[in-house]
Amino acid sequence: MSKKENDVNKIVLAYSGGLDTSVAIKWLQEKYDAEIIAYSADVGQGGDWRSIENKALQTGASKVYIDDLKEEFIKEYIFPSLKYNALYEGKYPLATALSRPLIASRMVEVAQEEEADAVAHGCTGKGNDQVRFDVTFRALDSELEIIAPLRVWDFKSRDEEIEYAQENDIPVEATKDSPYSIDHNLWGLSIECGELEDPWNEPPRDAYQWTVDPREAPDEAEYMTITFEKGIPVKVDEEELDPEDLIKKVNRKGARHGVGRIDMVENRLVGIKSREIYEAPAACILTEAHSHLEDMTLDRETAHYKNLLSEKYSELVYNGLWYSPLRSSLKAFVDETQKSVSGQIRVKLYKGRCEVVGRRAEKSLYQFDLATYDEDDSFDHDAAPGFIKIWGLPTQIAGEVKRGSENETE
Ligand code: ARG
């Protein structure tokens, strides 16, 4: 045993109740002869917390934290990203990526309260999540030792882990093994592995967990009105809802209509491309609605500039840099832009599609008398020729010069 391993007496482990992190409790205990505190975060994935707690204790944890982080997750992570309409590579609403810095930051607090000297997680060595956890741990407390059992242990397969679990009296669920690796929270589900690893394969029916197959969605479209205040959704169909209920309601409605399925090949930070599918009804609907409201309320320059920053913001979040100085500066910027983003959006959900069909806002920049083609038109048509002449002057000159030099070579 190295000196370092001897120095580790207490470890806070991110614990899900699944096979990997259950095996990790025993494995860490054996390797470090340390006390293990299991830490589980409720970010809206649902789950039988009582049985997760019992399982951790039965497996050898000295203490279990079950932390309800839903409210903080929504207010501090989901909504700020919604303000940016954040989508990694234009598609993925970042559900998993957003939850990691929150969970890791709470683990640091627990480690400090418990005077633990290490934090541990069950991420593999080729994913993004290990980066998000480790970077957050280091940003908040660089003294803590970081242990990632899956990066170092010798188990080569799930079967070997199951064998170890059986030898060590770790309860292994009898439920049928899913071929997929699934991460789940309020903002969406991330699903990979199994047949999905061949990017040519259409996702099998059983891969999607939440949303109905759009072909089996109701034949009747459903309309929904979402009210935003300063960039944040506050009402659905005129009913004021707290953020968690609101997201859940939009998830339910979207899922019923098969809305929110995403199938993509993405660029991981660790250099590989991976195929993943996502189910994120609320994220897709609210992002679409929010961005259409901005079309009404943001001036052109702010809107276009914000889109550039949105791409950067999504990359930072995806790449585990939540605690970077740039992310907090970007937050300040987006909050400023959202002051006018209040109003209502009407969406239509139908057979896998979410279409924005109506919008209105008190501080709308859409001016009927400027836009209309009827007799109420107040746009100054006489100003157009002069504007166009000067606007197009550089292009005109370039054209003239080009034609001149073409003539010369003839
Ligand atoms: N690719 C997504 C990300 O990096 C999700 C990762 C977790 N996916 C999973 N199926 N366990 O954010």
mmCIF file with all atom_site columns, C-alpha atoms and ligand atoms in Angstrom, residues 92 96-97 128-129 132 181-183 190-192 266 276 278 318, ligand 1:
data_model
loop_
_atom_site.group_PDB
_atom_site.id
_atom_site.type_symbol
_atom_site.label_atom_id
_atom_site.label_alt_id
_atom_site.label_comp_id
_atom_site.label_asym_id
_atom_site.label_entity_id
_atom_site.label_seq_id
_atom_site.pdbx_PDB_ins_code
_atom_site.Cartn_x
_atom_site.Cartn_y
_atom_site.Cartn_z
_atom_site.occupancy
_atom_site.B_iso_or_equiv
_atom_site.pdbx_formal_charge
_atom_site.auth_seq_id
_atom_site.auth_comp_id
_atom_site.auth_asym_id
_atom_site.auth_atom_id
_atom_site.pdbx_PDB_model_num
ATOM   1  C CA . TYR A 1 92  ? -28.134 18.074 -26.478 1.00 0.00 ? 92  TYR A CA 1
ATOM   2  C CA . THR A 1 96  ? -26.253 15.026 -17.347 1.00 0.00 ? 96  THR A CA 1
ATOM   3  C CA . ALA A 1 97  ? -23.570 17.680 -17.765 1.00 0.00 ? 97  ALA A CA 1
ATOM   4  C CA . ASN A 1 128 ? -17.038 13.305 -19.730 1.00 0.00 ? 128 ASN A CA 1
ATOM   5  C CA . ASP A 1 129 ? -18.474 12.843 -16.269 1.00 0.00 ? 129 ASP A CA 1
ATOM   6  C CA . ARG A 1 132 ? -16.883 17.265 -14.560 1.00 0.00 ? 132 ARG A CA 1
ATOM   7  C CA . SER A 1 181 ? -26.364 2.876  -19.617 1.00 0.00 ? 181 SER A CA 1
ATOM   8  C CA . ILE A 1 182 ? -28.861 5.474  -18.486 1.00 0.00 ? 182 ILE A CA 1
ATOM   9  C CA . ASP A 1 183 ? -28.473 8.718  -16.604 1.00 0.00 ? 183 ASP A CA 1
ATOM   10 C CA . SER A 1 190 ? -29.172 10.163 -21.449 1.00 0.00 ? 190 SER A CA 1
ATOM   11 C CA . ILE A 1 191 ? -29.049 6.683  -22.936 1.00 0.00 ? 191 ILE A CA 1
ATOM   12 C CA . GLU A 1 192 ? -26.077 4.898  -24.462 1.00 0.00 ? 192 GLU A CA 1
ATOM   13 C CA . GLU A 1 266 ? -21.341 13.817 -30.219 1.00 0.00 ? 266 GLU A CA 1
ATOM   14 C CA . GLU A 1 276 ? -26.108 8.783  -27.494 1.00 0.00 ? 276 GLU A CA 1
ATOM   15 C CA . TYR A 1 278 ? -31.637 11.682 -25.189 1.00 0.00 ? 278 TYR A CA 1
ATOM   16 C CA . TYR A 1 318 ? -20.259 20.058 -21.432 1.00 0.00 ? 318 TYR A CA 1
HETATM 17 N N1 . ARG B 2 .   ? -23.035 12.100 -23.213 1.00 0.00 ? 1   ARG B N1 1
HETATM 18 C C1 . ARG B 2 .   ? -23.682 12.769 -22.139 1.00 0.00 ? 1   ARG B C1 1
HETATM 19 C C2 . ARG B 2 .   ? -22.745 13.757 -21.495 1.00 0.00 ? 1   ARG B C2 1
HETATM 20 O O1 . ARG B 2 .   ? -21.565 13.615 -21.575 1.00 0.00 ? 1   ARG B O1 1
HETATM 21 C C3 . ARG B 2 .   ? -24.266 11.836 -21.115 1.00 0.00 ? 1   ARG B C3 1
HETATM 22 C C4 . ARG B 2 .   ? -23.299 10.990 -20.358 1.00 0.00 ? 1   ARG B C4 1
HETATM 23 C C5 . ARG B 2 .   ? -23.911 9.974  -19.432 1.00 0.00 ? 1   ARG B C5 1
HETATM 24 N N2 . ARG B 2 .   ? -24.676 9.036  -20.175 1.00 0.00 ? 1   ARG B N2 1
HETATM 25 C C6 . ARG B 2 .   ? -25.120 7.848  -19.761 1.00 0.00 ? 1   ARG B C6 1
HETATM 26 N N3 . ARG B 2 .   ? -25.885 7.199  -20.560 1.00 0.00 ? 1   ARG B N3 1
HETATM 27 N N4 . ARG B 2 .   ? -24.810 7.349  -18.610 1.00 0.00 ? 1   ARG B N4 1
HETATM 28 O O2 . ARG B 2 .   ? -23.199 14.673 -20.856 1.00 0.00 ? 1   ARG B O2 1
#
